[in-house]
């Protein structure tokens, strides 16, 4: 799943907007509420309503003051605003909350529906896509909502009465909170910081530039040579770094010696990208030939001059760092690292690091490595972090599966008509199955498909799936069942959660867990018994090994950002040296003992480090959470537990795990299961 850069920014910077204010207005927006005014305002509220409102008044006035700007009014006006808008009475507060919540649902629900409808021509086969389709599809009707709420002062009413709680406060106080208090706190997350439009605009531009840089980083593999006219890959093969390069390595596992040589060649390319010795001429260019081993570029058979890319990869990271750092002084989470972890993932960076390090030190990794060595019949190579041989093959051949799904699902409507019966096969009651099926629409898709949930009750979730002329093939069916799992989560966590402000799940790992469990049961839904007895064990090992890989990469991403904050004036050259050093350190600490190879920089190849700042750890956590939820659901009364778990809603990840599974986010269960699986498969 690809995460767009702007989402990373807008997730926790709810003020995100690109507005058309004049330069003059922008320049005069400054925070103008003094500590003395905050203090006297609190004093005023306490003297008016009594000592029992003191704590709420303190938190609310402080929070509202942090968002107030001179354009909103003078200090006296702030004080008067707080006096007339502070809600001391709890019953009145509850009624106000319901009103605000209802209106938030109206706004978010309709904005979501507008986006869904405007993008329909891009997502569903509705004829040729014109530029107007693209322009409307890119338009975001809701992008000014937050800024409008500051202008009409609703943001301040909310901040004053439903203030923000930090992650630490939520986790500590949340243990004793009622559902209503959790819902109040989630409303408090809507207005947390007010970042100047020009700072946001700059971050968005810098982010787009990084997106473009990565989107155009193609390597013409058909033009790799060893200087003797030999080609190693098909003439027209063009691979985007790093995803396609990685997938190319994966695809060679079944090809013996020859495959190994191809993998080694791809790794040479990766190393040149990491250390930036890659010639500029070979990026996105198929007019020359290149030998990644000697680094010589050829044109018409003759070696030519070619300068290295230099530092561009690391300059992009520095640019992102400065753009995100500019937000620090405007938010309570005053570093980009805190915003990504405590704000976005709702897990602290320290907790994440501790868990990853512990996982990467587990002795089960060596056992799995021995198993991989045996299966490959050779020593491990650095790129075997992407070992792909734990995929369980189905005992039924692809053609007969295609025939079954094509017959059963000739079009989207056939799949739509079958939703309720599929849910009943999974154990949902007839009523619940029909309730859910009525709220999920299946649409034909242009691409591979997706699941798009509703944001207000009364609207449906959309399952987009691509169905070719002859009906749905098995691969498409398998993906559609995955998306169906997402839709079921989206529908339960919107319709069945008691407070709208708590709708949803804490983060994507929770919805992926359900999607993958649905996907795993795809054959069962077709009435087929997959007879591979090692299927579960293989899946566990596959998951375990990819968790290992992504944790190393995530740890490097974390350490790089901490290093940037320690060295805020670093040049791209210095960053390049530091990243390579840190990548090798992590390798030597946690991979060399398992692989038997030292000093490898491979963990630094991920493109996310450039175009999705501080996002990689989400995937690593996702693996753990998903595994735990899957394990739990596999032994539970499936349908009723799915309903119970997804009614919990969007509290913090740790609180959700405690409430749902009665355990913390942990590496224990995945390590334990991997230990068992190694024995089973060996
Ligand atoms: Zn998914």
XYZ file of C-alpha atoms and ligand atoms in Angstrom:
683
model
C 0.000 0.000 0.000
C 1.425 3.319 -0.975
C 0.907 6.226 1.329
C 0.862 9.654 -0.128
C 3.114 12.195 1.415
C 0.456 14.764 1.998
C -1.468 12.294 4.126
C 1.498 11.982 6.440
C 1.492 15.725 6.903
C -2.229 16.268 7.131
C -2.849 13.396 9.534
C -1.731 15.351 12.521
C -1.633 18.832 11.139
C -5.314 19.280 10.960
C -5.016 22.910 9.998
C -3.794 21.784 6.588
C -5.045 24.106 3.938
C -3.762 26.007 1.027
C -5.507 29.301 1.208
C -5.569 32.309 -0.978
C -4.989 34.924 1.612
C -2.954 37.882 0.580
C 0.679 38.102 1.583
C -0.190 41.013 3.820
C -2.650 38.974 5.902
C -0.243 36.069 6.229
C 2.511 38.189 7.610
C 0.513 39.587 10.453
C -0.808 36.299 11.895
C 0.935 35.859 15.225
C 0.094 34.232 18.539
C -0.890 37.050 20.878
C -2.199 35.589 24.135
C 0.206 36.185 27.022
C 0.703 33.881 30.004
C -0.797 36.592 32.198
C -4.004 36.648 30.135
C -4.237 32.850 30.275
C -3.856 32.990 34.040
C -6.397 35.738 34.579
C -8.878 34.032 32.232
C -8.641 30.793 34.209
C -9.065 32.787 37.426
C -12.171 34.415 36.021
C -13.747 31.078 35.035
C -12.985 29.546 38.422
C -14.440 32.484 40.322
C -17.566 32.312 38.187
C -18.153 28.524 38.189
C -16.321 27.271 41.299
C -13.223 25.252 42.062
C -14.549 22.079 40.468
C -14.027 23.521 36.958
C -10.413 24.474 37.653
C -8.755 21.520 35.906
C -10.941 21.767 32.797
C -10.525 25.543 32.682
C -6.756 25.252 32.889
C -6.494 22.702 30.125
C -9.094 24.369 27.881
C -7.892 27.968 28.199
C -4.268 26.963 27.662
C -5.169 24.970 24.587
C -7.422 27.649 23.081
C -4.735 30.274 23.746
C -2.147 28.191 21.881
C -4.343 28.338 18.758
C -5.510 31.978 19.000
C -3.885 34.574 16.697
C -4.065 38.342 16.602
C -6.391 38.125 13.602
C -8.878 36.310 15.864
C -9.030 39.181 18.339
C -7.232 41.032 21.107
C -6.320 39.530 24.466
C -9.412 41.149 25.974
C -11.553 39.627 23.256
C -9.983 36.220 23.956
C -10.867 36.553 27.605
C -14.439 37.564 26.797
C -14.718 34.677 24.319
C -13.661 32.159 26.964
C -16.049 33.663 29.491
C -19.066 33.352 27.265
C -18.187 29.989 25.645
C -16.829 27.918 28.521
C -19.297 25.161 29.416
C -19.162 24.427 33.136
C -22.217 22.203 33.416
C -21.578 18.535 32.500
C -25.042 17.863 31.079
C -24.848 20.942 28.914
C -21.403 19.854 27.795
C -22.725 16.417 26.795
C -25.505 17.995 24.723
C -23.041 20.374 23.065
C -20.780 17.438 22.288
C -23.617 15.556 20.600
C -24.415 18.591 18.479
C -20.788 19.109 17.441
C -20.360 15.414 16.759
C -23.481 15.309 14.588
C -22.183 18.237 12.555
C -18.720 16.726 12.196
C -20.354 13.618 10.761
C -22.340 15.760 8.325
C -19.236 17.613 7.171
C -16.825 14.686 6.982
C -19.443 12.359 5.572
C -20.411 14.693 2.770
C -16.876 15.767 1.938
C -15.963 12.091 1.681
C -18.953 11.498 -0.570
C -18.021 14.470 -2.771
C -14.486 13.085 -3.213
C -15.839 9.622 -3.928
C -18.239 10.920 -6.562
C -15.775 13.342 -8.171
C -13.186 10.589 -8.477
C -15.618 8.021 -9.808
C -14.653 8.595 -13.474
C -11.023 7.949 -12.479
C -11.761 4.757 -10.558
C -14.559 3.138 -12.508
C -14.631 2.378 -16.220
C -16.690 5.371 -17.420
C -15.045 5.974 -20.792
C -12.005 8.090 -21.607
C -10.497 10.136 -18.812
C -10.389 13.818 -19.782
C -8.277 16.516 -18.144
C -11.443 17.870 -16.531
C -11.968 14.485 -14.859
C -8.473 14.663 -13.433
C -8.882 18.250 -12.297
C -12.184 17.547 -10.530
C -10.732 14.344 -9.092
C -7.839 16.265 -7.567
C -10.125 18.940 -6.108
C -10.672 18.712 -2.370
C -13.893 20.396 -1.312
C -13.109 19.901 2.375
C -9.594 21.286 2.405
C -10.632 24.653 3.835
C -12.906 23.323 6.535
C -10.414 23.512 9.380
C -9.322 27.043 8.545
C -12.977 28.110 8.217
C -13.595 26.783 11.714
C -10.942 29.108 13.091
C -12.524 32.019 11.270
C -16.014 31.339 12.654
C -14.511 30.499 16.078
C -16.015 27.009 16.334
C -12.453 25.699 16.590
C -11.950 27.762 19.755
C -15.227 26.654 21.306
C -14.134 23.059 20.756
C -10.552 23.645 21.951
C -11.811 25.402 25.088
C -14.296 22.698 26.089
C -12.854 19.545 24.522
C -9.123 20.135 24.763
C -6.251 18.083 23.439
C -4.669 15.251 25.464
C -1.153 14.043 24.623
C -0.535 10.371 23.887
C 0.996 9.861 27.324
C -2.051 11.475 28.949
C -4.452 9.408 26.868
C -2.720 6.167 27.788
C -2.451 7.068 31.458
C -5.859 8.659 32.024
C -7.623 6.539 29.396
C -7.518 3.498 31.666
C -10.241 5.116 33.778
C -12.066 6.978 31.026
C -15.652 6.296 30.040
C -16.404 5.915 26.344
C -17.753 9.460 26.428
C -14.453 10.770 27.792
C -12.570 8.960 25.023
C -14.902 10.541 22.491
C -14.317 13.998 24.021
C -10.556 13.417 23.762
C -10.833 12.417 20.099
C -12.734 15.624 19.398
C -9.811 17.338 21.129
C -7.509 15.898 18.462
C -9.234 17.824 15.682
C -7.687 21.190 16.534
C -4.222 20.552 17.909
C -2.015 22.987 16.069
C -2.303 25.948 13.783
C 0.521 25.933 11.327
C 0.926 28.987 9.090
C -0.336 28.377 5.571
C 3.009 29.245 3.993
C 4.799 26.656 6.152
C 2.300 23.998 5.069
C 2.443 25.110 1.478
C 6.226 24.836 1.489
C 6.143 21.371 3.060
C 3.656 20.271 0.462
C 5.827 21.597 -2.394
C 8.986 20.006 -1.013
C 7.049 16.759 -0.504
C 5.784 16.794 -4.089
C 9.309 17.378 -5.371
C 10.465 14.275 -3.476
C 7.543 12.307 -4.885
C 8.562 13.359 -8.383
C 12.211 12.536 -7.749
C 11.315 8.993 -6.712
C 8.589 8.532 -9.329
C 11.162 9.185 -12.064
C 13.926 7.020 -10.653
C 13.824 4.233 -13.217
C 16.688 1.934 -14.093
C 16.829 0.535 -17.637
C 17.788 -3.013 -16.710
C 17.946 -4.144 -20.339
C 20.897 -1.780 -20.713
C 23.049 -3.266 -17.997
C 26.207 -4.741 -19.487
C 29.598 -6.081 -18.508
C 31.315 -4.206 -21.324
C 31.191 -7.177 -23.700
C 27.765 -6.594 -25.232
C 26.246 -9.124 -22.880
C 22.758 -8.366 -21.550
C 21.467 -9.655 -18.250
C 17.816 -8.643 -18.353
C 15.199 -8.364 -21.104
C 15.904 -5.440 -23.440
C 12.796 -3.446 -22.504
C 12.881 -4.023 -18.749
C 12.610 -0.743 -16.801
C 12.466 -0.928 -13.003
C 11.461 1.761 -10.532
C 13.718 2.036 -7.493
C 13.464 0.483 -4.995
C 10.168 -1.444 -5.271
C 10.672 -2.989 -8.694
C 14.353 -3.700 -8.037
C 13.388 -5.562 -4.881
C 10.627 -7.486 -6.663
C 13.074 -8.416 -9.416
C 15.353 -9.958 -6.781
C 12.386 -11.860 -5.372
C 11.434 -13.227 -8.763
C 14.778 -15.001 -9.252
C 14.616 -17.387 -6.309
C 13.449 -20.317 -8.373
C 16.113 -19.894 -11.073
C 19.186 -21.495 -9.514
C 22.721 -20.237 -10.331
C 21.518 -17.954 -13.077
C 18.979 -16.395 -10.738
C 21.666 -15.802 -8.145
C 23.817 -13.929 -10.685
C 20.849 -11.728 -11.646
C 20.146 -10.983 -7.983
C 23.792 -10.016 -7.449
C 23.571 -7.662 -10.418
C 20.473 -5.921 -9.025
C 22.228 -5.522 -5.689
C 25.181 -3.829 -7.444
C 22.697 -1.285 -8.807
C 21.213 -0.742 -5.340
C 24.619 -0.095 -3.798
C 25.369 2.508 -6.461
C 22.094 4.267 -5.644
C 22.802 4.251 -1.910
C 26.333 5.645 -2.194
C 25.251 7.880 -5.104
C 28.111 6.780 -7.336
C 25.405 5.847 -9.871
C 26.043 7.824 -13.082
C 23.432 10.538 -13.575
C 23.141 9.465 -17.219
C 21.734 6.015 -16.393
C 18.822 7.228 -14.262
C 15.623 7.217 -16.284
C 17.632 6.886 -19.484
C 17.832 3.964 -21.902
C 20.185 5.631 -24.411
C 23.360 4.286 -22.825
C 24.722 0.985 -21.485
C 26.062 0.665 -17.961
C 28.215 -1.783 -16.077
C 27.227 -1.367 -12.421
C 30.287 -3.352 -11.262
C 32.983 -1.180 -12.876
C 30.593 1.816 -13.060
C 31.588 2.465 -16.695
C 28.960 3.920 -19.055
C 29.002 2.955 -22.742
C 27.520 4.633 -25.783
C 27.571 2.714 -29.063
C 30.018 0.254 -27.534
C 32.492 2.933 -26.397
C 33.163 3.983 -22.815
C 32.079 7.581 -22.225
C 32.457 10.184 -19.475
C 29.659 10.035 -16.908
C 29.473 12.002 -13.673
C 27.892 10.428 -10.581
C 24.510 11.539 -9.296
C 26.313 12.959 -6.276
C 24.014 13.815 -3.390
C 20.536 14.417 -4.799
C 18.995 11.489 -2.883
C 20.196 12.930 0.419
C 19.471 16.537 -0.548
C 15.803 15.551 -0.949
C 15.809 14.219 2.613
C 17.441 17.417 3.910
C 14.806 19.487 2.108
C 12.027 17.483 3.763
C 13.734 17.821 7.115
C 13.856 21.626 6.896
C 10.275 21.859 5.657
C 8.946 19.695 8.490
C 11.177 21.277 11.114
C 9.662 24.664 10.257
C 6.404 23.387 11.789
C 7.993 22.548 15.132
C 7.433 25.876 16.842
C 3.739 25.861 15.925
C 2.682 22.542 17.442
C 2.580 20.892 20.872
C 4.374 17.890 19.315
C 7.463 19.919 18.618
C 9.513 17.627 16.387
C 8.647 15.824 13.166
C 9.609 12.574 14.899
C 7.100 13.179 17.702
C 4.404 14.156 15.221
C 4.951 10.981 13.227
C 5.117 8.665 16.235
C 3.024 10.164 19.028
C 0.686 12.037 16.684
C 0.402 9.691 13.694
C 1.064 6.160 14.963
C 0.227 6.949 18.606
C 3.225 4.950 19.781
C 6.396 6.638 21.048
C 9.599 6.366 19.036
C 11.408 4.996 22.096
C 8.850 2.204 22.509
C 9.072 1.391 18.818
C 12.859 1.248 18.860
C 12.946 -0.943 21.965
C 10.507 -3.424 20.467
C 12.297 -3.590 17.095
C 15.700 -4.101 18.700
C 14.333 -6.896 20.849
C 12.756 -8.604 17.862
C 15.908 -8.323 15.762
C 17.908 -9.908 18.572
C 15.676 -12.973 18.892
C 17.371 -16.353 18.531
C 14.559 -17.695 16.330
C 15.956 -15.577 13.476
C 19.063 -17.748 13.297
C 16.917 -20.879 13.152
C 14.880 -19.488 10.289
C 18.117 -18.468 8.539
C 19.380 -22.056 8.777
C 16.122 -23.236 7.238
C 16.422 -20.725 4.378
C 20.037 -21.779 3.776
C 18.918 -25.405 3.522
C 16.066 -24.563 1.159
C 18.347 -22.451 -1.060
C 21.305 -24.813 -0.902
C 23.716 -21.889 -0.482
C 24.995 -19.360 2.053
C 22.804 -16.341 2.666
C 23.356 -13.141 0.715
C 22.403 -9.654 1.955
C 19.410 -9.461 -0.396
C 17.955 -12.587 1.187
C 16.231 -10.154 3.559
C 13.663 -10.457 0.716
C 13.679 -14.274 0.580
C 10.474 -15.253 -1.114
C 10.328 -19.013 -0.670
C 7.814 -19.303 2.159
C 4.786 -18.887 -0.068
C 2.347 -21.740 0.308
C 1.385 -23.099 -3.101
C -2.182 -24.141 -3.511
C -2.800 -27.779 -4.341
C -5.330 -26.714 -6.976
C -4.027 -25.399 -10.282
C -4.608 -21.825 -11.388
C -6.755 -22.632 -14.434
C -9.372 -24.580 -12.529
C -9.543 -21.847 -9.874
C -10.009 -19.248 -12.624
C -12.773 -21.351 -14.132
C -14.607 -21.503 -10.805
C -14.438 -17.762 -10.067
C -15.183 -16.721 -13.661
C -18.331 -18.790 -13.658
C -19.435 -17.640 -10.235
C -18.664 -13.938 -10.747
C -19.194 -12.851 -14.377
C -19.604 -9.210 -13.250
C -19.506 -6.890 -10.234
C -23.197 -7.387 -9.536
C -22.755 -11.138 -9.113
C -20.126 -10.491 -6.457
C -22.341 -7.874 -4.800
C -25.278 -10.302 -4.712
C -23.106 -12.903 -2.977
C -21.813 -10.714 -0.094
C -24.430 -11.710 2.485
C -24.030 -15.397 1.776
C -20.235 -15.132 2.062
C -20.637 -13.489 5.469
C -22.962 -16.252 6.606
C -20.335 -18.830 5.576
C -17.917 -16.976 7.850
C -20.353 -17.340 10.737
C -22.205 -14.017 10.792
C -25.908 -14.200 11.585
C -28.370 -13.791 8.738
C -29.452 -10.383 10.047
C -25.926 -9.086 10.489
C -24.849 -10.454 7.115
C -27.693 -8.668 5.389
C -27.086 -5.488 7.371
C -23.436 -5.411 6.291
C -24.075 -6.489 2.700
C -26.653 -3.722 2.247
C -24.049 -1.175 3.288
C -21.326 -2.393 0.909
C -21.555 -1.681 -2.817
C -19.440 -3.552 -5.331
C -18.325 -1.439 -8.316
C -16.257 -2.359 -11.363
C -12.745 -0.836 -11.142
C -10.223 0.408 -13.679
C -7.211 -0.612 -11.581
C -6.686 -3.573 -9.277
C -9.324 -2.207 -6.917
C -9.638 -0.882 -3.375
C -12.039 -0.526 -0.460
C -13.355 2.977 0.208
C -15.354 3.369 3.400
C -18.170 5.802 4.151
C -17.719 8.636 6.674
C -21.339 9.019 7.711
C -24.142 6.669 8.546
C -26.604 6.301 5.694
C -23.796 6.037 3.143
C -22.290 2.818 1.804
C -18.719 1.534 1.617
C -17.409 0.783 -1.866
C -15.606 -2.348 -2.974
C -13.883 -1.653 -6.284
C -12.780 -4.725 -8.192
C -11.531 -5.272 -11.731
C -13.498 -7.880 -13.621
C -12.218 -8.726 -17.113
C -14.434 -9.658 -20.037
C -14.657 -13.389 -19.255
C -15.496 -12.899 -15.557
C -13.460 -12.552 -12.375
C -10.205 -14.535 -12.414
C -8.884 -16.139 -9.247
C -6.238 -13.462 -8.623
C -8.882 -10.736 -8.858
C -11.202 -12.733 -6.609
C -8.452 -13.176 -4.010
C -7.887 -9.390 -3.912
C -11.625 -8.666 -3.856
C -12.047 -10.876 -0.787
C -9.247 -8.905 0.898
C -11.010 -5.618 0.096
C -14.286 -7.096 1.344
C -12.578 -7.614 4.734
C -11.710 -3.888 4.754
C -15.313 -2.978 3.910
C -16.667 -5.106 6.736
C -14.323 -3.367 9.194
C -15.252 0.056 7.764
C -18.944 -0.651 8.100
C -18.888 -2.098 11.612
C -16.543 0.612 12.878
C -18.817 3.330 11.480
C -22.277 1.953 12.217
C -21.723 0.004 15.424
C -19.348 2.290 17.339
C -21.240 4.178 20.054
C -19.728 7.636 19.413
C -19.128 9.068 15.948
C -15.897 10.695 17.102
C -14.599 7.190 17.871
C -15.471 5.690 14.493
C -12.769 3.731 12.691
C -9.713 1.862 13.926
C -6.513 3.204 15.530
C -4.419 2.701 12.390
C -4.246 0.736 9.141
C -2.742 -2.390 10.751
C -6.068 -3.096 12.422
C -8.049 -3.016 9.207
C -5.337 -4.937 7.313
C -5.601 -7.718 9.908
C -9.236 -8.319 9.067
C -8.629 -7.955 5.323
C -5.919 -10.624 5.400
C -8.022 -13.007 7.450
C -10.815 -12.711 4.900
C -8.286 -13.215 2.104
C -6.890 -16.349 3.770
C -10.365 -17.831 3.752
C -11.011 -17.202 0.071
C -10.908 -20.879 -0.910
C -13.094 -21.827 2.016
C -15.650 -19.312 0.687
C -15.560 -21.111 -2.658
C -16.196 -24.383 -0.839
C -12.667 -25.660 -1.555
C -10.392 -27.293 1.004
C -6.744 -26.311 0.428
C -4.837 -29.410 1.430
C -1.344 -27.979 1.980
C -0.742 -28.987 5.626
C 2.171 -26.562 5.989
C 0.176 -23.548 4.816
C -0.130 -21.871 8.231
C 3.478 -22.545 9.182
C 4.765 -21.174 5.887
C 2.651 -18.046 6.220
C 3.980 -17.496 9.734
C 7.584 -17.812 8.526
C 6.930 -15.487 5.617
C 5.460 -12.912 7.984
C 8.268 -13.378 10.520
C 11.009 -12.872 7.916
C 9.393 -9.810 6.358
C 8.873 -8.300 9.828
C 12.620 -8.737 10.389
C 13.382 -6.962 7.110
C 11.055 -4.005 7.627
C 12.160 -3.473 11.227
C 15.786 -2.943 10.193
C 14.733 -0.483 7.523
C 12.407 1.306 9.981
C 15.115 1.546 12.620
C 17.427 3.180 10.089
C 14.684 5.675 9.183
C 14.217 6.511 12.889
C 17.922 6.896 13.555
C 18.378 9.042 10.479
C 15.714 11.490 11.684
C 17.123 11.604 15.200
C 20.530 12.275 13.639
C 19.072 15.120 11.556
C 17.642 16.722 14.685
C 21.069 16.369 16.341
C 22.757 17.839 13.250
C 20.245 20.380 11.912
C 22.777 22.168 9.714
C 24.120 18.998 8.090
C 24.865 19.017 4.369
C 23.703 16.312 1.969
C 27.247 15.010 1.892
C 27.351 14.629 5.652
C 23.927 12.993 5.692
C 25.022 10.540 3.016
C 28.016 9.487 5.099
C 25.903 9.229 8.264
C 23.144 7.138 6.655
C 25.627 4.687 5.174
C 27.399 4.389 8.516
C 24.126 3.848 10.426
C 22.872 1.311 7.871
C 26.055 -0.726 8.261
C 25.919 -0.446 12.045
C 22.369 -1.806 12.130
C 23.368 -4.532 9.694
C 26.382 -5.546 11.772
C 24.394 -5.544 15.011
C 21.283 -7.437 13.900
C 21.807 -9.021 10.469
C 25.478 -10.004 10.222
C 25.117 -12.557 13.059
C 22.190 -14.157 11.201
C 23.481 -13.846 7.619
C 27.185 -14.428 8.241
C 28.057 -11.413 6.039
C 29.299 -8.089 7.435
C 29.265 -4.397 6.455
C 26.257 -4.296 4.086
C 24.413 -1.001 3.351
C 21.284 -2.644 1.870
C 18.861 -1.278 4.507
C 19.373 2.234 3.072
C 17.744 1.463 -0.289
C 14.118 2.146 0.635
C 12.555 4.988 -1.343
C 10.145 5.724 1.511
C 13.021 7.415 3.319
C 12.808 10.103 0.650
C 9.161 10.393 -0.338
C 7.319 9.300 2.848
C 9.256 10.839 5.727
C 9.152 8.865 8.990
C 6.513 6.454 7.748
C 8.295 3.090 7.553
C 7.807 2.189 11.218
C 4.066 2.054 10.546
C 4.637 -1.046 8.431
C 6.778 -2.708 11.088
C 4.150 -2.086 13.758
C 1.502 -3.118 11.311
C 3.097 -6.546 10.996
C 3.039 -7.092 14.766
C -0.471 -5.819 15.382
C -1.836 -7.651 12.395
C -0.226 -10.899 13.478
C -1.602 -10.605 17.001
C -5.109 -9.785 15.841
C -5.025 -12.607 13.282
C -3.773 -15.113 15.843
C -6.507 -14.048 18.209
C -9.267 -14.287 15.630
C -8.093 -17.670 14.402
C -8.846 -19.278 17.725
C -11.859 -17.107 18.603
C -15.533 -17.355 17.767
C -14.836 -15.519 14.515
C -17.924 -13.519 13.591
C -18.944 -12.419 17.083
C -15.370 -11.432 17.957
C -15.003 -9.453 14.714
C -18.128 -7.545 15.686
C -16.904 -6.935 19.230
C -13.365 -5.898 18.226
C -14.387 -3.424 15.550
C -16.980 -1.827 17.813
C -14.090 -0.597 19.992
C -13.330 2.151 17.503
C -10.490 4.594 17.231
C -8.930 4.726 20.688
C -5.105 4.506 20.900
C -3.460 1.326 19.534
C -2.260 0.196 22.960
C -5.650 0.837 24.574
C -7.382 -1.005 21.700
C -5.146 -4.057 22.121
C -5.826 -4.122 25.848
C -9.556 -3.716 25.403
C -9.799 -6.165 22.521
C -7.141 -8.797 23.098
C -6.211 -8.211 26.758
C -2.559 -7.932 25.745
C -0.045 -5.239 24.764
C 1.410 -4.795 21.308
C 4.158 -7.364 21.519
C 6.691 -9.458 19.632
C 6.097 -12.513 21.809
C 3.411 -14.231 19.821
C 5.073 -13.868 16.410
C 8.397 -15.182 17.764
C 6.725 -18.090 19.510
C 4.726 -19.081 16.430
C 7.815 -18.757 14.208
C 9.693 -21.125 16.536
C 6.927 -23.706 16.144
C 6.731 -23.164 12.382
C 10.474 -23.750 11.867
C 10.144 -27.158 13.501
C 7.110 -27.978 11.377
C 8.681 -27.006 8.059
C 12.264 -28.257 8.702
Zn -5.437 -4.029 2.514
